[in-house]
């Protein structure tokens, strides 16, 4: 039992030291390390380290948005999803269109993270999402419809009705009907 408590204390000290080291890095140093770790194809950043990076990035906010947007182009779905999550927390509008574009090549589990990031953007994302309803990419349309249904901004009702008229994919049509029902219930 004593050994276990001692180990917990040592882990706590290591965590505090790690936090201090990361907090004291300049933004350039932090981004270099962080982006390097996150964008490596074999990225295997331990979860505690991820939490520290996540916390520091969110705290630094808009100054880290552009490098994170660039990192969205990474082919690793886990990395892309992690970056999308951070961008969703920061909620900078510059990330909206790159997040929508990232849906194209993302695996399903990553699309989910991107969707949640766009939902966190809330009403700021509605206009670009409405524009994305016109995409030729079925995957983007399907995800955008779901996001608009979750955000529940009534500005999306008319564009969704128009999208329903021109949509050829049955699954996307069902999603549009779901989103319209949700928005009409929200409106009333």
mmCIF file of C-alpha atoms in Angstrom:
data_model
loop_
_atom_site.group_PDB
_atom_site.id
_atom_site.type_symbol
_atom_site.label_atom_id
_atom_site.label_comp_id
_atom_site.label_asym_id
_atom_site.label_seq_id
_atom_site.Cartn_x
_atom_site.Cartn_y
_atom_site.Cartn_z
ATOM 1 C CA UNK A 1 0.000 0.000 0.000
ATOM 2 C CA UNK A 2 2.836 2.422 0.849
ATOM 3 C CA UNK A 3 4.499 1.680 -2.461
ATOM 4 C CA UNK A 4 1.272 2.423 -4.315
ATOM 5 C CA UNK A 5 0.827 5.810 -2.614
ATOM 6 C CA UNK A 6 4.460 6.663 -3.268
ATOM 7 C CA UNK A 7 4.059 5.785 -6.951
ATOM 8 C CA UNK A 8 0.973 8.015 -7.131
ATOM 9 C CA UNK A 9 2.923 10.907 -5.592
ATOM 10 C CA UNK A 10 5.770 10.403 -8.080
ATOM 11 C CA UNK A 11 3.310 10.327 -10.990
ATOM 12 C CA UNK A 12 1.751 13.547 -9.693
ATOM 13 C CA UNK A 13 5.159 15.209 -9.512
ATOM 14 C CA UNK A 14 5.995 14.019 -13.043
ATOM 15 C CA UNK A 15 2.685 15.401 -14.292
ATOM 16 C CA UNK A 16 3.310 18.801 -12.659
ATOM 17 C CA UNK A 17 6.859 18.938 -14.046
ATOM 18 C CA UNK A 18 5.576 17.998 -17.494
ATOM 19 C CA UNK A 19 2.923 20.737 -17.318
ATOM 20 C CA UNK A 20 5.523 23.329 -16.272
ATOM 21 C CA UNK A 21 7.876 22.326 -19.078
ATOM 22 C CA UNK A 22 5.142 22.551 -21.714
ATOM 23 C CA UNK A 23 3.738 25.811 -20.279
ATOM 24 C CA UNK A 24 7.189 27.401 -20.406
ATOM 25 C CA UNK A 25 7.809 26.548 -24.052
ATOM 26 C CA UNK A 26 7.380 29.352 -26.512
ATOM 27 C CA UNK A 27 4.468 28.891 -28.860
ATOM 28 C CA UNK A 28 6.896 28.122 -31.676
ATOM 29 C CA UNK A 29 8.659 25.429 -29.620
ATOM 30 C CA UNK A 30 5.416 23.898 -28.433
ATOM 31 C CA UNK A 31 3.929 23.828 -31.906
ATOM 32 C CA UNK A 32 7.061 22.305 -33.372
ATOM 33 C CA UNK A 33 6.988 19.467 -30.841
ATOM 34 C CA UNK A 34 3.237 19.068 -30.837
ATOM 35 C CA UNK A 35 2.661 19.177 -34.570
ATOM 36 C CA UNK A 36 5.624 16.859 -35.051
ATOM 37 C CA UNK A 37 4.188 14.345 -32.584
ATOM 38 C CA UNK A 38 0.647 14.624 -33.895
ATOM 39 C CA UNK A 39 1.454 14.530 -37.593
ATOM 40 C CA UNK A 40 3.887 11.627 -37.576
ATOM 41 C CA UNK A 41 2.310 8.707 -39.414
ATOM 42 C CA UNK A 42 3.232 6.470 -36.486
ATOM 43 C CA UNK A 43 1.942 8.978 -33.930
ATOM 44 C CA UNK A 44 1.628 7.315 -30.587
ATOM 45 C CA UNK A 45 1.466 10.229 -28.167
ATOM 46 C CA UNK A 46 0.582 8.961 -24.670
ATOM 47 C CA UNK A 47 -2.848 10.104 -23.476
ATOM 48 C CA UNK A 48 -1.497 12.136 -20.527
ATOM 49 C CA UNK A 49 0.808 13.992 -22.891
ATOM 50 C CA UNK A 50 -2.160 14.551 -25.259
ATOM 51 C CA UNK A 51 -4.145 16.109 -22.415
ATOM 52 C CA UNK A 52 -1.289 18.474 -21.605
ATOM 53 C CA UNK A 53 -0.874 19.491 -25.260
ATOM 54 C CA UNK A 54 -4.625 19.841 -25.672
ATOM 55 C CA UNK A 55 -4.891 22.067 -22.594
ATOM 56 C CA UNK A 56 -1.996 24.297 -23.620
ATOM 57 C CA UNK A 57 -3.223 24.645 -27.204
ATOM 58 C CA UNK A 58 -6.726 25.562 -26.157
ATOM 59 C CA UNK A 59 -5.330 28.073 -23.672
ATOM 60 C CA UNK A 60 -3.211 29.676 -26.402
ATOM 61 C CA UNK A 61 -6.208 29.797 -28.725
ATOM 62 C CA UNK A 62 -6.142 31.615 -32.027
ATOM 63 C CA UNK A 63 -2.361 31.823 -32.346
ATOM 64 C CA UNK A 64 -2.187 28.067 -32.993
ATOM 65 C CA UNK A 65 -5.127 27.768 -35.415
ATOM 66 C CA UNK A 66 -3.226 28.092 -38.713
ATOM 67 C CA UNK A 67 -0.638 25.370 -37.954
ATOM 68 C CA UNK A 68 -3.434 23.075 -36.763
ATOM 69 C CA UNK A 69 -5.401 23.718 -39.959
ATOM 70 C CA UNK A 70 -2.315 22.721 -41.961
ATOM 71 C CA UNK A 71 -2.008 19.557 -39.876
ATOM 72 C CA UNK A 72 -5.574 18.571 -40.850
ATOM 73 C CA UNK A 73 -4.075 17.396 -44.153
ATOM 74 C CA UNK A 74 -2.374 14.513 -42.367
ATOM 75 C CA UNK A 75 -3.401 11.087 -43.679
ATOM 76 C CA UNK A 76 -3.584 9.558 -40.214
ATOM 77 C CA UNK A 77 -7.268 9.515 -39.196
ATOM 78 C CA UNK A 78 -6.519 9.528 -35.458
ATOM 79 C CA UNK A 79 -4.287 12.564 -35.806
ATOM 80 C CA UNK A 80 -6.841 14.352 -38.003
ATOM 81 C CA UNK A 81 -9.603 13.624 -35.474
ATOM 82 C CA UNK A 82 -7.486 14.840 -32.556
ATOM 83 C CA UNK A 83 -6.657 18.069 -34.359
ATOM 84 C CA UNK A 84 -10.328 18.562 -35.289
ATOM 85 C CA UNK A 85 -11.232 18.221 -31.621
ATOM 86 C CA UNK A 86 -8.767 20.930 -30.615
ATOM 87 C CA UNK A 87 -10.006 23.240 -33.386
ATOM 88 C CA UNK A 88 -13.568 22.659 -32.195
ATOM 89 C CA UNK A 89 -12.593 23.711 -28.681
ATOM 90 C CA UNK A 90 -10.810 26.846 -29.919
ATOM 91 C CA UNK A 91 -13.829 27.720 -32.129
ATOM 92 C CA UNK A 92 -12.014 29.982 -34.560
ATOM 93 C CA UNK A 93 -14.040 30.549 -37.742
ATOM 94 C CA UNK A 94 -10.936 30.107 -39.917
ATOM 95 C CA UNK A 95 -11.150 26.382 -39.173
ATOM 96 C CA UNK A 96 -14.725 25.884 -40.432
ATOM 97 C CA UNK A 97 -14.091 25.438 -44.159
ATOM 98 C CA UNK A 98 -10.922 23.351 -43.684
ATOM 99 C CA UNK A 99 -12.878 21.087 -41.318
ATOM 100 C CA UNK A 100 -15.656 20.696 -43.898
ATOM 101 C CA UNK A 101 -13.059 19.912 -46.564
ATOM 102 C CA UNK A 102 -11.380 17.393 -44.237
ATOM 103 C CA UNK A 103 -14.570 15.324 -44.243
ATOM 104 C CA UNK A 104 -13.853 14.234 -47.826
ATOM 105 C CA UNK A 105 -10.943 11.940 -47.125
ATOM 106 C CA UNK A 106 -11.594 11.112 -43.498
ATOM 107 C CA UNK A 107 -12.445 7.633 -42.220
ATOM 108 C CA UNK A 108 -15.828 7.320 -40.501
ATOM 109 C CA UNK A 109 -14.427 7.578 -36.948
ATOM 110 C CA UNK A 110 -12.607 10.770 -37.912
ATOM 111 C CA UNK A 111 -15.697 12.218 -39.619
ATOM 112 C CA UNK A 112 -17.425 11.909 -36.264
ATOM 113 C CA UNK A 113 -14.715 14.000 -34.560
ATOM 114 C CA UNK A 114 -14.873 16.591 -37.329
ATOM 115 C CA UNK A 115 -18.669 16.711 -37.041
ATOM 116 C CA UNK A 116 -18.463 17.358 -33.306
ATOM 117 C CA UNK A 117 -15.877 20.085 -33.879
ATOM 118 C CA UNK A 118 -18.209 21.818 -36.356
ATOM 119 C CA UNK A 119 -21.164 21.442 -33.988
ATOM 120 C CA UNK A 120 -19.096 23.172 -31.286
ATOM 121 C CA UNK A 121 -18.628 26.073 -33.710
ATOM 122 C CA UNK A 122 -22.402 26.475 -33.545
ATOM 123 C CA UNK A 123 -24.142 29.229 -35.468
ATOM 124 C CA UNK A 124 -20.808 30.546 -36.773
ATOM 125 C CA UNK A 125 -20.613 27.428 -38.947
ATOM 126 C CA UNK A 126 -24.146 27.541 -40.379
ATOM 127 C CA UNK A 127 -23.503 29.633 -43.516
ATOM 128 C CA UNK A 128 -20.456 27.627 -44.694
ATOM 129 C CA UNK A 129 -22.346 24.414 -43.898
ATOM 130 C CA UNK A 130 -25.335 25.578 -45.946
ATOM 131 C CA UNK A 131 -22.967 26.280 -48.831
ATOM 132 C CA UNK A 132 -21.476 22.789 -48.426
ATOM 133 C CA UNK A 133 -24.926 21.269 -49.047
ATOM 134 C CA UNK A 134 -24.170 21.937 -52.724
ATOM 135 C CA UNK A 135 -21.032 19.782 -52.670
ATOM 136 C CA UNK A 136 -20.662 17.048 -55.271
ATOM 137 C CA UNK A 137 -19.267 14.839 -52.512
ATOM 138 C CA UNK A 138 -22.004 12.657 -50.969
ATOM 139 C CA UNK A 139 -19.971 12.177 -47.783
ATOM 140 C CA UNK A 140 -19.765 15.917 -47.203
ATOM 141 C CA UNK A 141 -23.492 16.419 -47.866
ATOM 142 C CA UNK A 142 -24.455 13.598 -45.508
ATOM 143 C CA UNK A 143 -22.275 14.902 -42.678
ATOM 144 C CA UNK A 144 -23.287 18.538 -43.241
ATOM 145 C CA UNK A 145 -26.974 17.623 -43.048
ATOM 146 C CA UNK A 146 -26.416 15.872 -39.712
ATOM 147 C CA UNK A 147 -24.390 18.794 -38.346
ATOM 148 C CA UNK A 148 -27.071 21.309 -39.374
ATOM 149 C CA UNK A 149 -29.698 19.162 -37.669
ATOM 150 C CA UNK A 150 -27.623 19.161 -34.496
ATOM 151 C CA UNK A 151 -26.873 22.891 -34.514
ATOM 152 C CA UNK A 152 -30.613 23.601 -34.960
ATOM 153 C CA UNK A 153 -30.393 27.010 -36.613
ATOM 154 C CA UNK A 154 -33.616 27.791 -38.488
ATOM 155 C CA UNK A 155 -31.639 29.490 -41.280
ATOM 156 C CA UNK A 156 -30.921 25.970 -42.518
ATOM 157 C CA UNK A 157 -34.580 25.054 -43.152
ATOM 158 C CA UNK A 158 -34.975 26.555 -46.645
ATOM 159 C CA UNK A 159 -31.565 25.391 -47.911
ATOM 160 C CA UNK A 160 -32.337 21.894 -46.626
ATOM 161 C CA UNK A 161 -35.702 21.907 -48.433
ATOM 162 C CA UNK A 162 -33.908 22.913 -51.641
ATOM 163 C CA UNK A 163 -31.254 20.235 -51.051
ATOM 164 C CA UNK A 164 -33.983 17.625 -50.584
ATOM 165 C CA UNK A 165 -35.455 18.523 -53.991
ATOM 166 C CA UNK A 166 -32.166 17.983 -55.840
ATOM 167 C CA UNK A 167 -30.691 15.132 -53.751
ATOM 168 C CA UNK A 168 -30.354 11.798 -55.548
ATOM 169 C CA UNK A 169 -28.856 9.678 -52.768
ATOM 170 C CA UNK A 170 -31.562 7.962 -50.684
ATOM 171 C CA UNK A 171 -29.509 7.942 -47.475
ATOM 172 C CA UNK A 172 -28.783 11.654 -47.726
ATOM 173 C CA UNK A 173 -32.496 12.286 -48.446
ATOM 174 C CA UNK A 174 -33.438 10.426 -45.249
ATOM 175 C CA UNK A 175 -30.909 12.481 -43.307
ATOM 176 C CA UNK A 176 -32.309 15.714 -44.761
ATOM 177 C CA UNK A 177 -35.828 14.675 -43.737
ATOM 178 C CA UNK A 178 -34.546 13.942 -40.223
ATOM 179 C CA UNK A 179 -32.788 17.320 -40.013
ATOM 180 C CA UNK A 180 -35.865 19.177 -41.280
ATOM 181 C CA UNK A 181 -38.093 17.448 -38.748
ATOM 182 C CA UNK A 182 -35.635 18.310 -35.979
ATOM 183 C CA UNK A 183 -35.402 21.950 -37.104
ATOM 184 C CA UNK A 184 -39.166 22.339 -37.452
ATOM 185 C CA UNK A 185 -39.646 20.900 -33.941
ATOM 186 C CA UNK A 186 -37.013 23.336 -32.674
ATOM 187 C CA UNK A 187 -38.721 26.232 -34.458
ATOM 188 C CA UNK A 188 -42.101 25.501 -32.806
#
